[in-house]
Coordinates of C-alpha atoms and ligand atoms in Angstrom, one line a residue:
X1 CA 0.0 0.0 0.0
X2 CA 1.0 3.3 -0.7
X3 CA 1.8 5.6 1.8
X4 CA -0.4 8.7 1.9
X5 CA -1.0 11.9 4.0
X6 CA -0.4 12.4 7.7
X7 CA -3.5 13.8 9.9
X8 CA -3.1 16.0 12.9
X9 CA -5.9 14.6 16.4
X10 CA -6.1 16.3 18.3
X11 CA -5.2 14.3 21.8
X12 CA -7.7 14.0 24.9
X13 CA -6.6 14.5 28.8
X14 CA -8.4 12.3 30.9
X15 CA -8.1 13.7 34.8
X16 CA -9.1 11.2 37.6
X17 CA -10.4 14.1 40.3
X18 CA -12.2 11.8 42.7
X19 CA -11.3 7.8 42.6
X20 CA -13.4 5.3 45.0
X21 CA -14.7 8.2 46.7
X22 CA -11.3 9.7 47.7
X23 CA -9.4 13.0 46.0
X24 CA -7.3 12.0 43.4
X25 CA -5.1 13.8 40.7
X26 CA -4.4 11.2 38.2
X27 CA -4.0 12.8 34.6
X28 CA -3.5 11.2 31.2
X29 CA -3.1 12.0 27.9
X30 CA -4.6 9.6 25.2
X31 CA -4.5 9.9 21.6
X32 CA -6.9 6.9 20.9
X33 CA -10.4 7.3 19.0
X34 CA -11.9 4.8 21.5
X35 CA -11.4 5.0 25.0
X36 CA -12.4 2.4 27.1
X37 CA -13.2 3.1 31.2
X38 CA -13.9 0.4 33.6
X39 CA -12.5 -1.4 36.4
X40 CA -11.1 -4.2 34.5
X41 CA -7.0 -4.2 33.7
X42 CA -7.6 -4.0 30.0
X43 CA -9.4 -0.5 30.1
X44 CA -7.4 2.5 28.8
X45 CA -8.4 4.3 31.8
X46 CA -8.5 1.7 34.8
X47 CA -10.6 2.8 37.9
X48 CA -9.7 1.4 41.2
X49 CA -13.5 1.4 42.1
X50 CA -15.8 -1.0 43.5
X51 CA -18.7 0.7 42.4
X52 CA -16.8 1.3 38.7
X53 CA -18.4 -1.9 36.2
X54 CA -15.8 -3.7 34.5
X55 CA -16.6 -2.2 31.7
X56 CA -18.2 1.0 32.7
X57 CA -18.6 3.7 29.4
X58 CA -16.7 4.2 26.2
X59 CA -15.7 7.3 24.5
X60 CA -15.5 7.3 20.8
X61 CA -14.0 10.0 18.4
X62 CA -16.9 11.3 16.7
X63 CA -15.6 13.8 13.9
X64 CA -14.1 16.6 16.1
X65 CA -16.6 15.4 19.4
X66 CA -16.0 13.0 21.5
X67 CA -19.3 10.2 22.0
X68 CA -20.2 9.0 25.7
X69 CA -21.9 5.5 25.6
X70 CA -22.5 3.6 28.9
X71 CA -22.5 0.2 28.4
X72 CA -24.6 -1.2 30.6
X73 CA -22.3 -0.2 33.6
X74 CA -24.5 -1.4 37.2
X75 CA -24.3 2.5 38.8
X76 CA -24.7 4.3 35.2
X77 CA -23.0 7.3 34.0
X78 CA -23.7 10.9 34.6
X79 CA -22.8 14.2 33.2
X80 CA -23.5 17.5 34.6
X81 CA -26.2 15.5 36.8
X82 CA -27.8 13.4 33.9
X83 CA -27.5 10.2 33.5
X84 CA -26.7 9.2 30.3
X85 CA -26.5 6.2 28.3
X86 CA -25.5 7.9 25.0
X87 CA -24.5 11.3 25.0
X88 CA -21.8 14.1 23.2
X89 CA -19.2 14.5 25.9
X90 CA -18.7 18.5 24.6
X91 CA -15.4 19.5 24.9
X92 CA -13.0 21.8 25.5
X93 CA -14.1 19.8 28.9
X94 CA -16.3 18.3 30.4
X95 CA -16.8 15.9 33.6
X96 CA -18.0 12.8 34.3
X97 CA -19.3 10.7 37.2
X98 CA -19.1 7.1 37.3
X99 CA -19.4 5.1 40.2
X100 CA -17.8 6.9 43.4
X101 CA -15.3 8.7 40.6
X102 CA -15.1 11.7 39.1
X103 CA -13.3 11.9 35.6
X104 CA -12.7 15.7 33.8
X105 CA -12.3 15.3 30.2
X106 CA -10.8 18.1 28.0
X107 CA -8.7 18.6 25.2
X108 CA -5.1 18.4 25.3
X109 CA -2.8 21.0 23.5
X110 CA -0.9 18.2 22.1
X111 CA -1.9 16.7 18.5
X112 CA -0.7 12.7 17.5
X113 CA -0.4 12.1 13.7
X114 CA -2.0 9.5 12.2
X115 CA -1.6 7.8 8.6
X116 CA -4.4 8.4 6.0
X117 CA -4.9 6.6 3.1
X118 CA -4.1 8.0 -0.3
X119 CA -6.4 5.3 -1.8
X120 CA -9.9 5.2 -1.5
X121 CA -10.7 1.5 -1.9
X122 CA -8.5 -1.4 0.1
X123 CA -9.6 -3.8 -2.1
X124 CA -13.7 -4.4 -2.2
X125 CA -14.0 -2.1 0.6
X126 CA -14.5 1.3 -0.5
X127 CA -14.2 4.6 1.0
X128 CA -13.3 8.0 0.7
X129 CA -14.4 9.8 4.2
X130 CA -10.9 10.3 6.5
X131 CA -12.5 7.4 9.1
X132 CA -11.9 5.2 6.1
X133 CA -8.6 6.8 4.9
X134 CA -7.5 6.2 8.4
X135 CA -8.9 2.4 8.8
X136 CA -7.1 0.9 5.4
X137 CA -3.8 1.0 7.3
X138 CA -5.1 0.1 9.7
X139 CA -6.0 -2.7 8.0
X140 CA -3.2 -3.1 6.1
X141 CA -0.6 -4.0 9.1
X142 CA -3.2 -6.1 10.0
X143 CA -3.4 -8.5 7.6
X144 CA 0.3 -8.6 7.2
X145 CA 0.2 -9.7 11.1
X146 CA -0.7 -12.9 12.5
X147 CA -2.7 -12.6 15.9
X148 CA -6.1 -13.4 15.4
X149 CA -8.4 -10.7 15.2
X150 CA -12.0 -8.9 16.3
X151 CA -13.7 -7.0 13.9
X152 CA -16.2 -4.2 15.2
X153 CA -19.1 -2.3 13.5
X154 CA -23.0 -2.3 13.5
X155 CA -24.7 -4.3 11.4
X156 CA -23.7 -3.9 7.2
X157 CA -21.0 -1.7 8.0
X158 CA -18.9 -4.1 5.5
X159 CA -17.3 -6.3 8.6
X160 CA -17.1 -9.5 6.2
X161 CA -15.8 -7.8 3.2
X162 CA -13.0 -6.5 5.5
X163 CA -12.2 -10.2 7.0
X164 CA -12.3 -11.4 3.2
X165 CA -10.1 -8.3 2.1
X166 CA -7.6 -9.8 5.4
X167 CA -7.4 -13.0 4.2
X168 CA -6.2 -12.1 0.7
X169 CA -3.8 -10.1 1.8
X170 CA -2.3 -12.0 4.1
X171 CA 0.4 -14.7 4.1
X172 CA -2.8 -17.1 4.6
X173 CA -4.4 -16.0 1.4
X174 CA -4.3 -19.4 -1.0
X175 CA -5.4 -21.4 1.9
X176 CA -8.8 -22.4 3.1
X177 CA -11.1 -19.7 4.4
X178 CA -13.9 -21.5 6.9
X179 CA -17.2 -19.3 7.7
X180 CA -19.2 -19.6 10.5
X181 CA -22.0 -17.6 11.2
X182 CA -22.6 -18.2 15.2
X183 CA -26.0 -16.3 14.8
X184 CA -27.2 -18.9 12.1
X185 CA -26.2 -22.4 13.8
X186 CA -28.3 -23.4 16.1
X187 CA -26.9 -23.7 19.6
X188 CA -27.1 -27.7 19.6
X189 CA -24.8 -28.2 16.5
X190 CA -22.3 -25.5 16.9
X191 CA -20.0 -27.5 18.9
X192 CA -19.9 -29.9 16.1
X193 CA -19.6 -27.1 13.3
X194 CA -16.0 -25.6 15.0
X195 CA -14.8 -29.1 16.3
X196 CA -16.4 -31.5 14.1
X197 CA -17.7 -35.2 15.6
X198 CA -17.3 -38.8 14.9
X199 CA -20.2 -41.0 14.1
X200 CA -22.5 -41.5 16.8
X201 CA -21.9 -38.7 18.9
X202 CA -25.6 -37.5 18.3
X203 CA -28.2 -38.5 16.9
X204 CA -27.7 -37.5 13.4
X205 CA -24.2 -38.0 13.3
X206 CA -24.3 -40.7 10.8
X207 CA -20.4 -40.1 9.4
X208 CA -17.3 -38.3 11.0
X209 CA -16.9 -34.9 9.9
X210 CA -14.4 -32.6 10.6
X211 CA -15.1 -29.1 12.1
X212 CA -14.3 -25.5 11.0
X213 CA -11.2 -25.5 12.9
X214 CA -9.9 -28.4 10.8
X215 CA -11.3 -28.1 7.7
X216 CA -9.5 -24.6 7.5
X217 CA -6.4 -26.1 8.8
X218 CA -3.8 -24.0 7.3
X219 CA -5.4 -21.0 6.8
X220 CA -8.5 -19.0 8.3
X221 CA -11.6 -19.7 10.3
X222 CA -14.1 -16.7 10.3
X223 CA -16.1 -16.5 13.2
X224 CA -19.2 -13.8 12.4
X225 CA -21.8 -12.8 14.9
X226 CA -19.7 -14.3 17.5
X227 CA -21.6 -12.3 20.2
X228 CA -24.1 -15.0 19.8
X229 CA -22.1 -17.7 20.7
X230 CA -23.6 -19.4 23.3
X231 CA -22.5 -19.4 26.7
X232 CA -22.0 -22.7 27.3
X233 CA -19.5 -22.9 23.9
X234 CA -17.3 -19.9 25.4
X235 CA -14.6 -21.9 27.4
X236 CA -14.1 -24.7 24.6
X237 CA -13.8 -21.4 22.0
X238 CA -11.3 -19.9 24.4
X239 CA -9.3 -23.1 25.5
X240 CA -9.0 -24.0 21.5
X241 CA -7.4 -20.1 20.7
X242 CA -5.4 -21.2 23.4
X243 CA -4.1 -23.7 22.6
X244 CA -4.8 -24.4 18.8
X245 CA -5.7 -28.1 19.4
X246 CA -9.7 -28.8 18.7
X247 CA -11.5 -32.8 20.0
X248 CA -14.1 -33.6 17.6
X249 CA -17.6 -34.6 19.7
X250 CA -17.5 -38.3 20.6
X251 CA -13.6 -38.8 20.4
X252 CA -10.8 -38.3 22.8
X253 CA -7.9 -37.5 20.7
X254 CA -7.0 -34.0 20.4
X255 CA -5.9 -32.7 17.1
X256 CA -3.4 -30.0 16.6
X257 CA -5.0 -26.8 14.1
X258 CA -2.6 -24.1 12.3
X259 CA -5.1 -21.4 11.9
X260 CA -5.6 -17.2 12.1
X261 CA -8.9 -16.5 13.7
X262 CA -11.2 -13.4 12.7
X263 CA -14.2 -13.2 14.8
X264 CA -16.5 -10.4 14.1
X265 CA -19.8 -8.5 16.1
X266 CA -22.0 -6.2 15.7
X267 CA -22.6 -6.4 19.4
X268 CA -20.9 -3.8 22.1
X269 CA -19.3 -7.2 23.5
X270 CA -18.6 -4.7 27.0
X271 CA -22.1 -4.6 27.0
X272 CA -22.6 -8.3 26.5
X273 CA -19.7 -9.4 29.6
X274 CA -21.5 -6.5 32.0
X275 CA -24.8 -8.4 31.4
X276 CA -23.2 -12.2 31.7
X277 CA -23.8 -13.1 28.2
X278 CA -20.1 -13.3 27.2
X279 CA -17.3 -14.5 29.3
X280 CA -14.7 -11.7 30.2
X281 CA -11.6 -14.0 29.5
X282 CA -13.3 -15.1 25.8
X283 CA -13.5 -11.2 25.4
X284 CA -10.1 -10.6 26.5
X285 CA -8.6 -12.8 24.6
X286 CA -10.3 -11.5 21.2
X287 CA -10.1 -8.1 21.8
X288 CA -6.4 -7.6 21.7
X289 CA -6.5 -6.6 18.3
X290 CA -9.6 -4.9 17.5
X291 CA -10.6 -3.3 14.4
X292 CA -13.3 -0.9 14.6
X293 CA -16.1 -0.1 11.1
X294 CA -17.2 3.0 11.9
X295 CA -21.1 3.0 11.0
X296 CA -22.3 4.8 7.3
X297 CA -24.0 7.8 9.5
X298 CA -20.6 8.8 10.8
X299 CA -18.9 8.9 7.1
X300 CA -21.7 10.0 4.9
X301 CA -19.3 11.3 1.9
X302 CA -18.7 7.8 1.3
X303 CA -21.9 7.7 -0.3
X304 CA -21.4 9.0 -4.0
X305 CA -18.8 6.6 -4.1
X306 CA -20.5 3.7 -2.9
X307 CA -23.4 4.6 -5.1
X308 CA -21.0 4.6 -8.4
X309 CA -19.5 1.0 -7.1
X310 CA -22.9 -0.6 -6.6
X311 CA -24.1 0.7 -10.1
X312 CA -20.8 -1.2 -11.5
X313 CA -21.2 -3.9 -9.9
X314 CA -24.9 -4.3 -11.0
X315 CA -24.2 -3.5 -14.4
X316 CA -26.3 -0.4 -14.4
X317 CA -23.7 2.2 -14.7
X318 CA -25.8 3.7 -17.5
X319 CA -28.7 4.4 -14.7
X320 CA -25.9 7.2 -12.9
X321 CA -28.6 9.8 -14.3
X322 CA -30.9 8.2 -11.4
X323 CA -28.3 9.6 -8.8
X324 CA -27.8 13.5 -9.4
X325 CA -26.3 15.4 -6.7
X326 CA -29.5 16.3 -5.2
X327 CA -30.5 13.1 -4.5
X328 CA -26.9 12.4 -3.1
X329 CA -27.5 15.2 -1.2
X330 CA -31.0 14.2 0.3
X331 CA -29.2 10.5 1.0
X332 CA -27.2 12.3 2.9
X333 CA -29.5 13.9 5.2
X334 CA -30.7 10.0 5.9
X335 CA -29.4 8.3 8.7
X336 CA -28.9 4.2 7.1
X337 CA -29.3 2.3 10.1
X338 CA -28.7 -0.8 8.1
X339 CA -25.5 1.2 7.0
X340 CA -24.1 0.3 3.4
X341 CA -26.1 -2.9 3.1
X342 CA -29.1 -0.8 3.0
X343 CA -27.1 1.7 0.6
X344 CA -26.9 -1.2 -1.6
X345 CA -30.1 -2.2 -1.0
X346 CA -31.9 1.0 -2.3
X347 CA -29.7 1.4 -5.0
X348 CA -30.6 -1.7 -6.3
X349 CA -34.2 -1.0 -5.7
X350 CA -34.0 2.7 -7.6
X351 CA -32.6 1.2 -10.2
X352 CA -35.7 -1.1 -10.5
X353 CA -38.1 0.9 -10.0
X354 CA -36.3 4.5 -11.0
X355 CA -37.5 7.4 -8.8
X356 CA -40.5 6.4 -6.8
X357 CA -38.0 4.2 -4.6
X358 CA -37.8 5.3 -1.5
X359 CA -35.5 5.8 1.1
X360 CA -35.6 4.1 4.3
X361 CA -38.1 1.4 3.0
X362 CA -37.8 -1.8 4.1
X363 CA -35.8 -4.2 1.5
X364 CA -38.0 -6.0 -0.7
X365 CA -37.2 -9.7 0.7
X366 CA -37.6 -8.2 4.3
X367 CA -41.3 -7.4 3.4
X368 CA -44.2 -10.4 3.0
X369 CA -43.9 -11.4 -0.1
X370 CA -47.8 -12.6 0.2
X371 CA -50.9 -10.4 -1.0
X372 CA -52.7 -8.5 1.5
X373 CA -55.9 -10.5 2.9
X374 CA -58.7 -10.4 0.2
X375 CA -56.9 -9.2 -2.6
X376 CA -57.6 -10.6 -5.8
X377 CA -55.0 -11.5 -8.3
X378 CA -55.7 -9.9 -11.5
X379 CA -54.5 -9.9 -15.3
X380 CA -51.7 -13.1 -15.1
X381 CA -51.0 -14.6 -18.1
X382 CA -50.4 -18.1 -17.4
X383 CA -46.8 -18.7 -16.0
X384 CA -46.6 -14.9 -15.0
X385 CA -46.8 -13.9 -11.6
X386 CA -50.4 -12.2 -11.0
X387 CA -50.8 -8.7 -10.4
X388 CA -52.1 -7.4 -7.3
X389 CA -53.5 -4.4 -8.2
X390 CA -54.6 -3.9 -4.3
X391 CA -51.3 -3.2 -3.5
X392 CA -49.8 0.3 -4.2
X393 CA -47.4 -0.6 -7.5
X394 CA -44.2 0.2 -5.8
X395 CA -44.9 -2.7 -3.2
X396 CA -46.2 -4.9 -5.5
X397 CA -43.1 -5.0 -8.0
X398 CA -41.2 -5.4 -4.7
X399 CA -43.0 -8.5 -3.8
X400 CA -42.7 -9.8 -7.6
X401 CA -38.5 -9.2 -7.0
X402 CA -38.8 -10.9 -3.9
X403 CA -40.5 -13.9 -5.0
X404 CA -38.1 -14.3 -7.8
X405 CA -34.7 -13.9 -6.1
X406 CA -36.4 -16.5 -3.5
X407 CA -37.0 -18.8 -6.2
X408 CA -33.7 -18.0 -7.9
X409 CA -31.4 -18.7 -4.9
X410 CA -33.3 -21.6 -4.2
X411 CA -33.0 -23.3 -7.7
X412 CA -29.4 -21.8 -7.8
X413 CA -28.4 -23.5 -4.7
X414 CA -30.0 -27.0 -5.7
X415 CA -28.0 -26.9 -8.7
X416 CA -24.7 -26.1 -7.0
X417 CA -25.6 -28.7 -4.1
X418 CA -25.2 -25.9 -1.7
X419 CA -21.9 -24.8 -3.0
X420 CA -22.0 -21.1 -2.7
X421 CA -18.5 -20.3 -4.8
X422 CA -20.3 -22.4 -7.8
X423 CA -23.2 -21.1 -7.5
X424 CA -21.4 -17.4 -8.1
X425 CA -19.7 -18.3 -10.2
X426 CA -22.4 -19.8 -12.4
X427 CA -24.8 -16.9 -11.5
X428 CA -22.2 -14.1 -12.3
X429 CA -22.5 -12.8 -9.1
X430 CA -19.5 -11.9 -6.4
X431 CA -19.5 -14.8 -3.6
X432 CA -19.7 -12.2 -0.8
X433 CA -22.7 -10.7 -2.2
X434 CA -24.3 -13.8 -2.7
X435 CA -23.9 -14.9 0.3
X436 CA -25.6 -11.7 1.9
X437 CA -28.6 -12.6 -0.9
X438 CA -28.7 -15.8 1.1
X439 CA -28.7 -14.8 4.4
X440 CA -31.6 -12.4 4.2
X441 CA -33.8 -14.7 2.1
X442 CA -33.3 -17.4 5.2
X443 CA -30.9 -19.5 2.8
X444 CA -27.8 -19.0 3.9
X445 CA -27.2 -21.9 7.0
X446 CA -27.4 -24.2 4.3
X447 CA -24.8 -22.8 2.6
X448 CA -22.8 -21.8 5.5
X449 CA -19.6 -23.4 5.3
X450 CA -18.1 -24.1 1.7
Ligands
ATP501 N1 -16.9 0.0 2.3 C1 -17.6 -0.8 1.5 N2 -17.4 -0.8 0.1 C2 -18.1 -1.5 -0.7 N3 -19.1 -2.3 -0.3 C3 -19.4 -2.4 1.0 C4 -18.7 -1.7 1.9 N4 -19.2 -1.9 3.1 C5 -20.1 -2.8 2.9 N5 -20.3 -3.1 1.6 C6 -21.3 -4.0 1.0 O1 -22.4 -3.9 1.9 C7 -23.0 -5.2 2.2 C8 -22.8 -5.6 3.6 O2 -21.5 -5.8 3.9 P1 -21.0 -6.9 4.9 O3 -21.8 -8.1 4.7 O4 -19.5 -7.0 4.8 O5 -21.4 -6.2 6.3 P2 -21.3 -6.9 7.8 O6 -20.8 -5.8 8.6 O7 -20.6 -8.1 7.8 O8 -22.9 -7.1 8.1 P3 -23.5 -8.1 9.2 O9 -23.1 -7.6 10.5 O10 -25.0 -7.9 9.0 O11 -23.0 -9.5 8.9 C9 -22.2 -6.1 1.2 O12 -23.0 -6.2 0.0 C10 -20.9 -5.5 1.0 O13 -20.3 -5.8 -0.2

């Protein structure tokens, strides 16, 4: 990668006034975007308070403000008498209370440089807003590193196409890549899908089969959603990162594994080990390197951009009319909560159904595909789908789209015997995107791991 520009941030002085109840005049200066506060050893700022949660509140570089989030800390978080659970920390300072602590927050009058892409793509991941410039090399030492890895960011925020963009550039990239989607499995056969299981073990288990962890012997096993990985499954995760050795369900021999491990959530996992859904030590151990997606709200000139790449890769270039830069403009007054998937998703839909998409709709495969009660199917020509004319037109083409991809994907994946890479290939579609298609038309556990 090239190297590009160098960005002045500014730093942050965090001042410990009143620790555990007692005076205290503990200063430091931090030049992190995410600053973590809690009781716990592995917070940036560590709080020798009882009434401090482990994981107490975050700060988080927002542009030039700094963002306040409690995460589920037992006492809360106040500022200037509110509690908060989400609020701007305003600077030039500001205090905050936590536990029986008292932290002043303010600018420092020192800057830290920081690297900034000259590129704006790394790869499939596009981006041309300075939290992405900042993030691909970020991302770039990362992949030429070897610890495993935690990928942050809110849901669509482009989490898998950064562990993909990893792989390929790392000194793992011709070997196996293993996906498992922890949200997807259900919590009975997970075990078996990272260790595998010998005949017997279950009922079911009609052959041995080897898990993730082996089959991707050699190279990579993605772990996505691994906030939902169920408690009980925690300590085996952990012991395996531990000591890279995996026991298939049923047998007693333990098998060595030579693999990287990039595990990825869309959950606040601070939140999840205050609450007792995640063990600490599991989070520990994954969150030594973290890479953080900042979410599409925070970085809205990436939008033009993302809107020229999705027209590309949907072959609709020619449709760029549909996108002046009023309508940039107004999709930049929109917040995305589903981030770029939802980007994609209206892009896809405008260029369907040209201007009367609209923003902020629901996708057309997350709305019933089935006709209101009562209505009556009107003017189908036999082997065309029927026209609802009850529905307003915009929802019924939607529901026509739906029902197709459905049927698509479905046929697609039969014909590939659940081989997803095929099944791209043959369909002229990009694997990662297919994959997505899959998941939000219900099909994708079938297809989890090829
Ligand atoms: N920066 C980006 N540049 C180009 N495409 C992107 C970018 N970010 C996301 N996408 C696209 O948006 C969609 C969602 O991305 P992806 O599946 O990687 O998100 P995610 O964070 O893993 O989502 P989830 O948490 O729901 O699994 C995909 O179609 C992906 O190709």
């Amino acid at each position: 990668m090239t190297k590009g520009e160098v960005l002045a941030v500014p730093r942050i002085e965090l001042c410990v006034e009143r620790e555990a109840g007692k005076p205290a005049s503990r200063a430091m200066v931090l030049d992190g975007d995410f600053i973590r506060i809690g009781s716990h050893q592995s917070n940036d700022l560590v709080l020798a308070d009882r009434a401090v949660s482990r994981f107490h509140c975050i700060l988080e570089r927002v542009k030039s403000t700094f963002r306040l989030t409690d995460v589920g800390s037992l006492n809360g978080t106040t500022i200037a008498g509110v509690r908060v659970r989400d609020a701007d920390a305003i600077l030039p300072e500001c205090r905050i209370e936590l536990g029986e602590s008292v932290v002043r927050i303010r600018d420092a009058d020192a800057v830290a440089e920081t690297e900034l892409a000259r590129a704006v793509s790394f790869g499939a991941l596009q981006g041309v807003s300075v939290p992405m410039r900042r993030l691909f090399p970020v991302l770039d030492r990362v992949a030429k590193s070897a610890p495993d890895v935690l990928i942050e960011g809110e849901n669509g925020t482009g989490k898998e196409v950064i562990a993909t963009e990893l792989v390929q550039r790392g000194a793992r990239a011709d070997k196996p890549l293993v996906i498992v989607d922890c949200g997807a499995i259900s919590p009975s056969l997970i075990e078996s899908e990272l260790f595998g299981h010998v005949r017997g073990s279950f009922t079911g288990a009609t052959r041995d089969r080897a898990g993730a962890f082996e089959e991707a012997d050699g190279g990579t096993v993605f772990l996505d959603e691994i906030g939902e990985l169920p408690l009980e499954m925690q300590p085996k995760l952990l012991r395996a990162l531990a000591s890279r050795e995996v026991r298939r369900l049923g047998e007693s021999r333990v098998r060595k594994v030579d693999i990287r491990v990039i595990a990825a959530t869309n959950r606040r996992l601070e939140r999840e080990v205050n609450s007792g859904r995640f063990r600490e030590d599991l989070y520990y151990r994954l969150s030594v390197l973290t890479v953080r997606v900042p979410p599409l709200r925070e970085r809205k000139e990436d939008i033009g951009l993302l809107v020229h790449c999705f027209l590309n890769e949907l072959g609709a270039i020619d449709k760029v009319h549909l996108f002046p830069p009023e309508v940039i403009e107004d999709m930049k007054r929109y917040d995305w909560p589903g981030n770029v998937r939802e980007l994609r998703n209206y892009v896809e839909r405008r260029v369907v159904l040209g201007e009367g998409a609209a923003m902020g709709a629901t996708a057309p495969s997350e709305r019933s595909s089935a006709p209101p009660p009562g209505a009556a199917p009107q003017g189908a020509a036999p082997g065309e789908p029927a026209a609802n004319i009850e529905m307003p037109f915009k929802e019924a083409k939607d529901a026509i789209i739906d029902q197709f991809e459905r049927r698509y994907l479905a046929a697609l994946l039969e014909w590939s015997n659940g081989n997803v890479s095929r099944a791209a290939r043959k369909a002229g579609l990009d694997r990662m995107y297919l994959h997505r298609l899959l998941q939000r038309h219900g099909l994708r556990r079938a297809a989890a791991l090829d």
